[in-house]
């Protein structure tokens, strides 16, 4: 099997970093794209993953031109971009009555506009070459809604609508587009939820614990495999049974 090139946005974040490592250890050439911050998080990530060959590229997914430039750079330096995982995501929780316009805009622009910005820039290459795997990291809270998350739930549900529509557009061209909807996992994002609220949520998870980022990553690895070409437009819940549905 040829070495596939994968870009993971939010690539040094809670889920993104696990996804990068799992894909790299499964033989993909992985580019972790994320905000560089002050550099210390990037350095720690690169130290921890030194044996995997993961490359870091700075990226703000809300910037369409920056996404276009990243795709061009990756293709010039590493070859055709085969796999895109949109894992960049933020929360700005608050009940709607208290939500500022800036909280709405921030969440929608990273979590949803970011998906458009990246997909728009990879779709021509993937369809022209007849191969592509796109995975959008949505959330159980996009499926159920969550108290204090009108912004996040709207963005995450929107991601899956986007997934299904794009899946139809590119299905005949060897490109699959799927969503993964994680439940509550061991990430900084979830640890930022006040302890007593988090404890109640964990209590309501049938599996009885938080998910591990590696469990999300394994699902992404499966969906991005060359042999996963008949799965498209799907949403794969990985939530410990928190939300069960057909
Ligand atoms: N359902 C119903 N009522 C609730 C509630 C709930 N889940 N949570 C709080 N309330 C009630 C409170 O009891 C309180 O009632 P009273 O006014 O009668 O006392 C009231 O609502 C509190 O309202 P406030 O506007 O004052 O809320 P707050 O400012 O104290 O906190 C919040 C609001 C910040 C959203 C807080 O509830 C919170 O952090 N909730 C957790 C949100 C969450 O789960 N986020 C997930 C982040 S991780 C993630 O998103 C990853 C992923 O994909 C899974």
PDB file of C-alpha atoms and ligand atoms in Angstrom:
ATOM      1  CA  UNK A   1       0.000   0.000   0.000  1.00  0.00           C
ATOM      2  CA  UNK A   2       1.354   3.449  -0.843  1.00  0.00           C
ATOM      3  CA  UNK A   3       2.227   5.833   1.964  1.00  0.00           C
ATOM      4  CA  UNK A   4      -0.760   8.127   2.335  1.00  0.00           C
ATOM      5  CA  UNK A   5      -0.269  11.734   3.348  1.00  0.00           C
ATOM      6  CA  UNK A   6      -2.562  12.966   6.124  1.00  0.00           C
ATOM      7  CA  UNK A   7      -3.252  16.443   7.480  1.00  0.00           C
ATOM      8  CA  UNK A   8      -4.859  16.683  10.902  1.00  0.00           C
ATOM      9  CA  UNK A   9      -6.135  20.105  11.980  1.00  0.00           C
ATOM     10  CA  UNK A  10      -6.087  20.732  15.701  1.00  0.00           C
ATOM     11  CA  UNK A  11      -3.204  18.309  15.374  1.00  0.00           C
ATOM     12  CA  UNK A  12      -1.581  19.012  18.719  1.00  0.00           C
ATOM     13  CA  UNK A  13      -4.881  19.221  20.616  1.00  0.00           C
ATOM     14  CA  UNK A  14      -6.514  16.670  22.898  1.00  0.00           C
ATOM     15  CA  UNK A  15      -7.959  14.417  20.206  1.00  0.00           C
ATOM     16  CA  UNK A  16      -5.857  15.684  17.281  1.00  0.00           C
ATOM     17  CA  UNK A  17      -2.539  14.669  18.831  1.00  0.00           C
ATOM     18  CA  UNK A  18      -3.790  11.124  19.436  1.00  0.00           C
ATOM     19  CA  UNK A  19      -5.126  10.969  15.884  1.00  0.00           C
ATOM     20  CA  UNK A  20      -1.761  12.106  14.492  1.00  0.00           C
ATOM     21  CA  UNK A  21       0.091   9.472  16.471  1.00  0.00           C
ATOM     22  CA  UNK A  22      -2.250   6.637  15.569  1.00  0.00           C
ATOM     23  CA  UNK A  23      -2.167   7.510  11.866  1.00  0.00           C
ATOM     24  CA  UNK A  24       1.615   7.876  11.894  1.00  0.00           C
ATOM     25  CA  UNK A  25       2.123   4.563  13.676  1.00  0.00           C
ATOM     26  CA  UNK A  26      -0.178   2.983  11.065  1.00  0.00           C
ATOM     27  CA  UNK A  27       2.223   4.109   8.344  1.00  0.00           C
ATOM     28  CA  UNK A  28       0.760   7.418   7.212  1.00  0.00           C
ATOM     29  CA  UNK A  29       2.900  10.506   6.617  1.00  0.00           C
ATOM     30  CA  UNK A  30       1.287  12.906   9.075  1.00  0.00           C
ATOM     31  CA  UNK A  31       1.216  16.689   9.177  1.00  0.00           C
ATOM     32  CA  UNK A  32      -0.143  18.128  12.415  1.00  0.00           C
ATOM     33  CA  UNK A  33      -1.597  21.559  11.664  1.00  0.00           C
ATOM     34  CA  UNK A  34      -2.487  23.778  14.593  1.00  0.00           C
ATOM     35  CA  UNK A  35      -2.089  27.215  16.144  1.00  0.00           C
ATOM     36  CA  UNK A  36       1.557  27.539  17.163  1.00  0.00           C
ATOM     37  CA  UNK A  37       0.851  29.405  20.426  1.00  0.00           C
ATOM     38  CA  UNK A  38       4.082  30.358  22.157  1.00  0.00           C
ATOM     39  CA  UNK A  39       5.780  27.270  20.765  1.00  0.00           C
ATOM     40  CA  UNK A  40       6.072  25.323  24.009  1.00  0.00           C
ATOM     41  CA  UNK A  41       3.126  23.015  23.294  1.00  0.00           C
ATOM     42  CA  UNK A  42       4.489  22.333  19.810  1.00  0.00           C
ATOM     43  CA  UNK A  43       7.936  21.530  21.191  1.00  0.00           C
ATOM     44  CA  UNK A  44       6.484  19.141  23.776  1.00  0.00           C
ATOM     45  CA  UNK A  45       4.374  17.435  21.103  1.00  0.00           C
ATOM     46  CA  UNK A  46       7.319  17.016  18.730  1.00  0.00           C
ATOM     47  CA  UNK A  47       9.509  15.659  21.533  1.00  0.00           C
ATOM     48  CA  UNK A  48       6.856  13.146  22.522  1.00  0.00           C
ATOM     49  CA  UNK A  49       6.302  11.996  18.927  1.00  0.00           C
ATOM     50  CA  UNK A  50       9.909  12.179  17.718  1.00  0.00           C
ATOM     51  CA  UNK A  51       9.901   8.517  16.622  1.00  0.00           C
ATOM     52  CA  UNK A  52       6.869   8.946  14.350  1.00  0.00           C
ATOM     53  CA  UNK A  53       8.107  11.465  11.778  1.00  0.00           C
ATOM     54  CA  UNK A  54       5.085  13.717  12.384  1.00  0.00           C
ATOM     55  CA  UNK A  55       5.661  17.192  10.948  1.00  0.00           C
ATOM     56  CA  UNK A  56       4.144  20.337  12.497  1.00  0.00           C
ATOM     57  CA  UNK A  57       2.717  23.182  10.411  1.00  0.00           C
ATOM     58  CA  UNK A  58       1.254  26.350  11.960  1.00  0.00           C
ATOM     59  CA  UNK A  59      -2.345  26.951  10.898  1.00  0.00           C
ATOM     60  CA  UNK A  60      -5.367  29.012  11.861  1.00  0.00           C
ATOM     61  CA  UNK A  61      -8.293  27.133  10.317  1.00  0.00           C
ATOM     62  CA  UNK A  62     -10.468  30.263  10.358  1.00  0.00           C
ATOM     63  CA  UNK A  63      -8.196  31.795   7.705  1.00  0.00           C
ATOM     64  CA  UNK A  64      -9.225  30.512   4.255  1.00  0.00           C
ATOM     65  CA  UNK A  65      -6.058  31.723   2.518  1.00  0.00           C
ATOM     66  CA  UNK A  66      -3.860  30.139   5.174  1.00  0.00           C
ATOM     67  CA  UNK A  67      -5.654  26.817   4.617  1.00  0.00           C
ATOM     68  CA  UNK A  68      -5.048  27.121   0.859  1.00  0.00           C
ATOM     69  CA  UNK A  69      -1.371  27.891   1.452  1.00  0.00           C
ATOM     70  CA  UNK A  70      -1.002  24.947   3.812  1.00  0.00           C
ATOM     71  CA  UNK A  71      -2.467  22.515   1.283  1.00  0.00           C
ATOM     72  CA  UNK A  72      -0.103  23.840  -1.408  1.00  0.00           C
ATOM     73  CA  UNK A  73       2.899  23.532   0.928  1.00  0.00           C
ATOM     74  CA  UNK A  74       2.038  20.000   2.021  1.00  0.00           C
ATOM     75  CA  UNK A  75       1.567  18.852  -1.574  1.00  0.00           C
ATOM     76  CA  UNK A  76       4.857  20.467  -2.658  1.00  0.00           C
ATOM     77  CA  UNK A  77       6.823  18.936   0.214  1.00  0.00           C
ATOM     78  CA  UNK A  78       5.131  15.597   0.838  1.00  0.00           C
ATOM     79  CA  UNK A  79       3.062  14.783  -2.242  1.00  0.00           C
ATOM     80  CA  UNK A  80      -0.663  14.393  -2.817  1.00  0.00           C
ATOM     81  CA  UNK A  81      -2.797  15.047   0.233  1.00  0.00           C
ATOM     82  CA  UNK A  82      -4.877  11.882   0.643  1.00  0.00           C
ATOM     83  CA  UNK A  83      -6.364  12.179   4.113  1.00  0.00           C
ATOM     84  CA  UNK A  84      -7.845  15.193   5.884  1.00  0.00           C
ATOM     85  CA  UNK A  85      -8.990  15.026   9.482  1.00  0.00           C
ATOM     86  CA  UNK A  86     -10.768  18.142  10.738  1.00  0.00           C
ATOM     87  CA  UNK A  87     -10.163  17.945  14.472  1.00  0.00           C
ATOM     88  CA  UNK A  88      -9.746  21.660  15.252  1.00  0.00           C
ATOM     89  CA  UNK A  89     -12.425  22.578  17.747  1.00  0.00           C
ATOM     90  CA  UNK A  90     -13.074  24.906  20.658  1.00  0.00           C
ATOM     91  CA  UNK A  91     -15.786  25.499  23.252  1.00  0.00           C
ATOM     92  CA  UNK A  92     -17.099  28.788  24.642  1.00  0.00           C
ATOM     93  CA  UNK A  93     -19.849  27.408  26.851  1.00  0.00           C
ATOM     94  CA  UNK A  94     -22.602  29.544  28.327  1.00  0.00           C
ATOM     95  CA  UNK A  95     -26.384  29.541  28.383  1.00  0.00           C
ATOM     96  CA  UNK A  96     -27.861  31.423  25.441  1.00  0.00           C
ATOM     97  CA  UNK A  97     -29.191  34.117  27.763  1.00  0.00           C
ATOM     98  CA  UNK A  98     -25.609  34.952  28.744  1.00  0.00           C
ATOM     99  CA  UNK A  99     -23.881  34.184  25.449  1.00  0.00           C
ATOM    100  CA  UNK A 100     -21.982  37.024  23.816  1.00  0.00           C
ATOM    101  CA  UNK A 101     -21.932  37.338  20.062  1.00  0.00           C
ATOM    102  CA  UNK A 102     -18.141  36.770  20.243  1.00  0.00           C
ATOM    103  CA  UNK A 103     -18.658  33.322  21.841  1.00  0.00           C
ATOM    104  CA  UNK A 104     -20.989  32.349  19.014  1.00  0.00           C
ATOM    105  CA  UNK A 105     -18.649  33.646  16.316  1.00  0.00           C
ATOM    106  CA  UNK A 106     -15.534  32.029  17.775  1.00  0.00           C
ATOM    107  CA  UNK A 107     -17.071  28.557  17.966  1.00  0.00           C
ATOM    108  CA  UNK A 108     -18.768  28.701  14.578  1.00  0.00           C
ATOM    109  CA  UNK A 109     -15.686  30.021  12.810  1.00  0.00           C
ATOM    110  CA  UNK A 110     -13.256  27.424  14.168  1.00  0.00           C
ATOM    111  CA  UNK A 111     -15.545  24.398  14.339  1.00  0.00           C
ATOM    112  CA  UNK A 112     -17.604  24.893  11.193  1.00  0.00           C
ATOM    113  CA  UNK A 113     -16.001  27.493   8.906  1.00  0.00           C
ATOM    114  CA  UNK A 114     -12.706  25.685   9.498  1.00  0.00           C
ATOM    115  CA  UNK A 115     -14.161  22.537   7.956  1.00  0.00           C
ATOM    116  CA  UNK A 116     -15.262  24.455   4.864  1.00  0.00           C
ATOM    117  CA  UNK A 117     -11.891  26.216   4.599  1.00  0.00           C
ATOM    118  CA  UNK A 118      -9.949  22.956   4.616  1.00  0.00           C
ATOM    119  CA  UNK A 119     -12.331  20.807   2.567  1.00  0.00           C
ATOM    120  CA  UNK A 120     -12.704  23.455  -0.131  1.00  0.00           C
ATOM    121  CA  UNK A 121      -8.945  23.439  -0.587  1.00  0.00           C
ATOM    122  CA  UNK A 122      -8.435  19.674  -0.758  1.00  0.00           C
ATOM    123  CA  UNK A 123     -11.483  18.573  -2.695  1.00  0.00           C
ATOM    124  CA  UNK A 124     -10.249  19.358  -6.208  1.00  0.00           C
ATOM    125  CA  UNK A 125      -6.998  17.446  -5.755  1.00  0.00           C
ATOM    126  CA  UNK A 126      -8.663  14.436  -4.160  1.00  0.00           C
ATOM    127  CA  UNK A 127     -11.378  14.131  -6.805  1.00  0.00           C
ATOM    128  CA  UNK A 128      -8.903  14.643  -9.649  1.00  0.00           C
ATOM    129  CA  UNK A 129      -6.693  11.846  -8.303  1.00  0.00           C
ATOM    130  CA  UNK A 130      -9.644   9.582  -7.535  1.00  0.00           C
ATOM    131  CA  UNK A 131      -8.771   9.013  -3.897  1.00  0.00           C
ATOM    132  CA  UNK A 132      -9.472  10.832  -0.648  1.00  0.00           C
ATOM    133  CA  UNK A 133     -10.534  10.279   2.933  1.00  0.00           C
ATOM    134  CA  UNK A 134     -12.076  13.134   4.911  1.00  0.00           C
ATOM    135  CA  UNK A 135     -13.071  12.732   8.552  1.00  0.00           C
ATOM    136  CA  UNK A 136     -14.796  15.492  10.490  1.00  0.00           C
ATOM    137  CA  UNK A 137     -14.617  15.287  14.264  1.00  0.00           C
ATOM    138  CA  UNK A 138     -18.111  16.218  15.418  1.00  0.00           C
ATOM    139  CA  UNK A 139     -19.517  15.499  18.898  1.00  0.00           C
ATOM    140  CA  UNK A 140     -22.219  13.644  20.774  1.00  0.00           C
ATOM    141  CA  UNK A 141     -23.379  17.103  21.830  1.00  0.00           C
ATOM    142  CA  UNK A 142     -24.167  17.904  18.205  1.00  0.00           C
ATOM    143  CA  UNK A 143     -26.525  14.915  18.238  1.00  0.00           C
ATOM    144  CA  UNK A 144     -28.224  15.554  21.579  1.00  0.00           C
ATOM    145  CA  UNK A 145     -27.678  19.236  22.333  1.00  0.00           C
ATOM    146  CA  UNK A 146     -26.068  20.126  25.644  1.00  0.00           C
ATOM    147  CA  UNK A 147     -26.996  22.693  28.273  1.00  0.00           C
ATOM    148  CA  UNK A 148     -24.781  25.737  27.700  1.00  0.00           C
ATOM    149  CA  UNK A 149     -23.687  24.749  24.201  1.00  0.00           C
ATOM    150  CA  UNK A 150     -26.044  26.282  21.635  1.00  0.00           C
ATOM    151  CA  UNK A 151     -22.979  27.468  19.704  1.00  0.00           C
ATOM    152  CA  UNK A 152     -21.043  24.208  19.914  1.00  0.00           C
ATOM    153  CA  UNK A 153     -24.069  21.961  19.273  1.00  0.00           C
ATOM    154  CA  UNK A 154     -25.030  24.040  16.225  1.00  0.00           C
ATOM    155  CA  UNK A 155     -21.510  23.850  14.815  1.00  0.00           C
ATOM    156  CA  UNK A 156     -21.124  20.129  15.480  1.00  0.00           C
ATOM    157  CA  UNK A 157     -24.533  19.242  14.031  1.00  0.00           C
ATOM    158  CA  UNK A 158     -23.687  21.493  11.078  1.00  0.00           C
ATOM    159  CA  UNK A 159     -20.489  19.573  10.515  1.00  0.00           C
ATOM    160  CA  UNK A 160     -22.411  16.387   9.955  1.00  0.00           C
ATOM    161  CA  UNK A 161     -24.823  18.059   7.537  1.00  0.00           C
ATOM    162  CA  UNK A 162     -21.764  19.239   5.652  1.00  0.00           C
ATOM    163  CA  UNK A 163     -20.311  15.723   5.788  1.00  0.00           C
ATOM    164  CA  UNK A 164     -23.400  14.139   4.225  1.00  0.00           C
ATOM    165  CA  UNK A 165     -23.714  16.758   1.480  1.00  0.00           C
ATOM    166  CA  UNK A 166     -20.050  16.601   0.477  1.00  0.00           C
ATOM    167  CA  UNK A 167     -20.080  12.800   0.676  1.00  0.00           C
ATOM    168  CA  UNK A 168     -22.719  12.765  -2.066  1.00  0.00           C
ATOM    169  CA  UNK A 169     -20.797  15.214  -4.238  1.00  0.00           C
ATOM    170  CA  UNK A 170     -17.546  13.233  -4.261  1.00  0.00           C
ATOM    171  CA  UNK A 171     -18.756   9.648  -3.876  1.00  0.00           C
ATOM    172  CA  UNK A 172     -18.149   8.738  -7.518  1.00  0.00           C
ATOM    173  CA  UNK A 173     -14.579  10.041  -7.351  1.00  0.00           C
ATOM    174  CA  UNK A 174     -13.138   7.684  -4.764  1.00  0.00           C
ATOM    175  CA  UNK A 175     -13.420  10.196  -1.942  1.00  0.00           C
ATOM    176  CA  UNK A 176     -15.222   9.339   1.287  1.00  0.00           C
ATOM    177  CA  UNK A 177     -16.437  11.887   3.828  1.00  0.00           C
ATOM    178  CA  UNK A 178     -17.480  10.797   7.302  1.00  0.00           C
ATOM    179  CA  UNK A 179     -18.021  12.205  10.770  1.00  0.00           C
ATOM    180  CA  UNK A 180     -16.882  10.769  14.073  1.00  0.00           C
ATOM    181  CA  UNK A 181     -18.873  11.933  17.085  1.00  0.00           C
ATOM    182  CA  UNK A 182     -16.887  11.475  20.269  1.00  0.00           C
ATOM    183  CA  UNK A 183     -18.486  11.519  23.677  1.00  0.00           C
ATOM    184  CA  UNK A 184     -16.700  12.905  26.734  1.00  0.00           C
ATOM    185  CA  UNK A 185     -13.012  12.019  26.556  1.00  0.00           C
ATOM    186  CA  UNK A 186      -9.899  12.579  28.657  1.00  0.00           C
ATOM    187  CA  UNK A 187      -8.961  15.925  27.105  1.00  0.00           C
ATOM    188  CA  UNK A 188      -8.272  19.398  28.465  1.00  0.00           C
ATOM    189  CA  UNK A 189     -11.557  20.552  26.891  1.00  0.00           C
ATOM    190  CA  UNK A 190     -13.566  18.111  28.978  1.00  0.00           C
ATOM    191  CA  UNK A 191     -11.437  18.644  32.093  1.00  0.00           C
ATOM    192  CA  UNK A 192     -12.396  22.343  31.871  1.00  0.00           C
ATOM    193  CA  UNK A 193     -16.029  21.414  32.609  1.00  0.00           C
ATOM    194  CA  UNK A 194     -16.669  22.092  36.324  1.00  0.00           C
ATOM    195  CA  UNK A 195     -15.906  18.970  38.326  1.00  0.00           C
ATOM    196  CA  UNK A 196     -19.399  18.378  39.762  1.00  0.00           C
ATOM    197  CA  UNK A 197     -21.018  18.714  36.324  1.00  0.00           C
ATOM    198  CA  UNK A 198     -18.417  16.407  34.790  1.00  0.00           C
ATOM    199  CA  UNK A 199     -18.948  13.791  37.518  1.00  0.00           C
ATOM    200  CA  UNK A 200     -22.694  13.734  36.748  1.00  0.00           C
ATOM    201  CA  UNK A 201     -22.004  13.333  33.041  1.00  0.00           C
ATOM    202  CA  UNK A 202     -19.587  10.436  33.624  1.00  0.00           C
ATOM    203  CA  UNK A 203     -22.180   8.787  35.863  1.00  0.00           C
ATOM    204  CA  UNK A 204     -24.630   8.852  32.938  1.00  0.00           C
ATOM    205  CA  UNK A 205     -22.218   7.146  30.513  1.00  0.00           C
ATOM    206  CA  UNK A 206     -23.123   3.434  30.252  1.00  0.00           C
ATOM    207  CA  UNK A 207     -19.458   2.431  29.951  1.00  0.00           C
ATOM    208  CA  UNK A 208     -18.903   4.383  33.190  1.00  0.00           C
ATOM    209  CA  UNK A 209     -15.809   6.364  32.267  1.00  0.00           C
ATOM    210  CA  UNK A 210     -14.417   9.030  29.981  1.00  0.00           C
ATOM    211  CA  UNK A 211     -13.210   7.915  26.577  1.00  0.00           C
ATOM    212  CA  UNK A 212      -9.528   7.778  25.709  1.00  0.00           C
ATOM    213  CA  UNK A 213      -8.318   9.931  22.819  1.00  0.00           C
ATOM    214  CA  UNK A 214      -6.709   6.784  21.401  1.00  0.00           C
ATOM    215  CA  UNK A 215     -10.195   5.248  21.101  1.00  0.00           C
ATOM    216  CA  UNK A 216     -11.286   8.117  18.883  1.00  0.00           C
ATOM    217  CA  UNK A 217      -8.042   7.908  16.919  1.00  0.00           C
ATOM    218  CA  UNK A 218      -8.524   4.207  16.227  1.00  0.00           C
ATOM    219  CA  UNK A 219     -11.903   4.968  14.651  1.00  0.00           C
ATOM    220  CA  UNK A 220     -10.362   7.644  12.453  1.00  0.00           C
ATOM    221  CA  UNK A 221      -7.625   5.238  11.403  1.00  0.00           C
ATOM    222  CA  UNK A 222     -10.276   2.726  10.369  1.00  0.00           C
ATOM    223  CA  UNK A 223     -12.281   5.264   8.340  1.00  0.00           C
ATOM    224  CA  UNK A 224      -9.204   6.578   6.551  1.00  0.00           C
ATOM    225  CA  UNK A 225      -7.946   3.165   5.479  1.00  0.00           C
ATOM    226  CA  UNK A 226      -7.680   2.452   1.760  1.00  0.00           C
ATOM    227  CA  UNK A 227     -10.144  -0.413   2.267  1.00  0.00           C
ATOM    228  CA  UNK A 228     -12.838   1.787   3.881  1.00  0.00           C
ATOM    229  CA  UNK A 229     -14.091   3.057   0.532  1.00  0.00           C
ATOM    230  CA  UNK A 230     -17.678   1.875   0.979  1.00  0.00           C
ATOM    231  CA  UNK A 231     -18.286   3.893   4.153  1.00  0.00           C
ATOM    232  CA  UNK A 232     -19.327   7.421   3.321  1.00  0.00           C
ATOM    233  CA  UNK A 233     -21.702  10.048   4.703  1.00  0.00           C
ATOM    234  CA  UNK A 234     -21.728   8.130   7.980  1.00  0.00           C
ATOM    235  CA  UNK A 235     -21.513   9.417  11.504  1.00  0.00           C
ATOM    236  CA  UNK A 236     -19.681   7.039  13.817  1.00  0.00           C
ATOM    237  CA  UNK A 237     -20.540   7.598  17.490  1.00  0.00           C
ATOM    238  CA  UNK A 238     -17.705   6.808  19.927  1.00  0.00           C
ATOM    239  CA  UNK A 239     -19.326   7.813  23.170  1.00  0.00           C
ATOM    240  CA  UNK A 240     -19.372   4.907  25.630  1.00  0.00           C
ATOM    241  CA  UNK A 241     -23.098   4.470  25.001  1.00  0.00           C
ATOM    242  CA  UNK A 242     -23.991   8.014  26.152  1.00  0.00           C
ATOM    243  CA  UNK A 243     -26.255   8.422  23.132  1.00  0.00           C
ATOM    244  CA  UNK A 244     -27.560   5.352  21.340  1.00  0.00           C
ATOM    245  CA  UNK A 245     -29.600   5.581  18.173  1.00  0.00           C
ATOM    246  CA  UNK A 246     -30.171   3.878  14.850  1.00  0.00           C
TER     247      UNK A 246
HETATM  248  N1  LIG B   1     -29.686  20.831  32.732  1.00  0.00           N
HETATM  249  C1  LIG B   1     -30.656  21.615  33.310  1.00  0.00           C
HETATM  250  N2  LIG B   1     -30.388  22.638  34.119  1.00  0.00           N
HETATM  251  C2  LIG B   1     -29.115  22.904  34.374  1.00  0.00           C
HETATM  252  C3  LIG B   1     -28.085  22.145  33.814  1.00  0.00           C
HETATM  253  C4  LIG B   1     -28.415  21.075  32.991  1.00  0.00           C
HETATM  254  N3  LIG B   1     -27.480  20.286  32.438  1.00  0.00           N
HETATM  255  N4  LIG B   1     -26.909  22.660  34.244  1.00  0.00           N
HETATM  256  C5  LIG B   1     -27.203  23.710  35.023  1.00  0.00           C
HETATM  257  N5  LIG B   1     -28.552  23.849  35.119  1.00  0.00           N
HETATM  258  C6  LIG B   1     -29.297  24.853  35.864  1.00  0.00           C
HETATM  259  C7  LIG B   1     -28.626  25.112  37.210  1.00  0.00           C
HETATM  260  O1  LIG B   1     -29.109  24.205  38.184  1.00  0.00           O
HETATM  261  C8  LIG B   1     -29.040  26.549  37.503  1.00  0.00           C
HETATM  262  O2  LIG B   1     -30.375  26.566  37.914  1.00  0.00           O
HETATM  263  P1  LIG B   1     -30.927  27.758  38.880  1.00  0.00           P
HETATM  264  O3  LIG B   1     -30.748  29.040  38.099  1.00  0.00           O
HETATM  265  O4  LIG B   1     -32.345  27.402  39.109  1.00  0.00           O
HETATM  266  O5  LIG B   1     -30.058  27.711  40.100  1.00  0.00           O
HETATM  267  C9  LIG B   1     -28.973  27.145  36.133  1.00  0.00           C
HETATM  268  O6  LIG B   1     -29.213  26.098  35.192  1.00  0.00           O
HETATM  269  C10 LIG B   1     -27.588  27.708  35.882  1.00  0.00           C
HETATM  270  O7  LIG B   1     -27.697  28.571  34.844  1.00  0.00           O
HETATM  271  P2  LIG B   1     -26.558  29.598  34.599  1.00  0.00           P
HETATM  272  O8  LIG B   1     -26.861  30.379  33.382  1.00  0.00           O
HETATM  273  O9  LIG B   1     -26.248  30.341  35.840  1.00  0.00           O
HETATM  274  O10 LIG B   1     -25.373  28.611  34.277  1.00  0.00           O
HETATM  275  P3  LIG B   1     -23.895  28.752  34.725  1.00  0.00           P
HETATM  276  O11 LIG B   1     -23.394  30.037  34.197  1.00  0.00           O
HETATM  277  O12 LIG B   1     -23.753  28.431  36.149  1.00  0.00           O
HETATM  278  O13 LIG B   1     -23.202  27.541  33.915  1.00  0.00           O
HETATM  279  C11 LIG B   1     -22.502  26.381  31.996  1.00  0.00           C
HETATM  280  C12 LIG B   1     -23.572  27.278  32.607  1.00  0.00           C
HETATM  281  C13 LIG B   1     -21.182  27.139  31.938  1.00  0.00           C
HETATM  282  C14 LIG B   1     -22.934  26.030  30.606  1.00  0.00           C
HETATM  283  C15 LIG B   1     -22.351  25.129  32.864  1.00  0.00           C
HETATM  284  O14 LIG B   1     -23.627  24.554  33.067  1.00  0.00           O
HETATM  285  C16 LIG B   1     -21.459  24.096  32.212  1.00  0.00           C
HETATM  286  O15 LIG B   1     -20.250  24.233  32.162  1.00  0.00           O
HETATM  287  N6  LIG B   1     -22.058  23.000  31.699  1.00  0.00           N
HETATM  288  C17 LIG B   1     -21.358  21.926  31.044  1.00  0.00           C
HETATM  289  C18 LIG B   1     -21.391  22.136  29.574  1.00  0.00           C
HETATM  290  C19 LIG B   1     -20.708  20.973  28.897  1.00  0.00           C
HETATM  291  O16 LIG B   1     -20.995  19.821  29.128  1.00  0.00           O
HETATM  292  N7  LIG B   1     -19.766  21.282  28.022  1.00  0.00           N
HETATM  293  C20 LIG B   1     -19.065  20.264  27.338  1.00  0.00           C
HETATM  294  C21 LIG B   1     -17.664  20.708  27.111  1.00  0.00           C
HETATM  295  S1  LIG B   1     -16.635  19.384  26.521  1.00  0.00           S
HETATM  296  C22 LIG B   1     -17.143  19.146  24.957  1.00  0.00           C
HETATM  297  O17 LIG B   1     -17.923  19.850  24.428  1.00  0.00           O
HETATM  298  C23 LIG B   1     -16.504  17.988  24.262  1.00  0.00           C
HETATM  299  C24 LIG B   1     -17.512  17.163  23.590  1.00  0.00           C
HETATM  300  O18 LIG B   1     -17.673  17.293  22.379  1.00  0.00           O
HETATM  301  C25 LIG B   1     -18.265  16.171  24.338  1.00  0.00           C
END
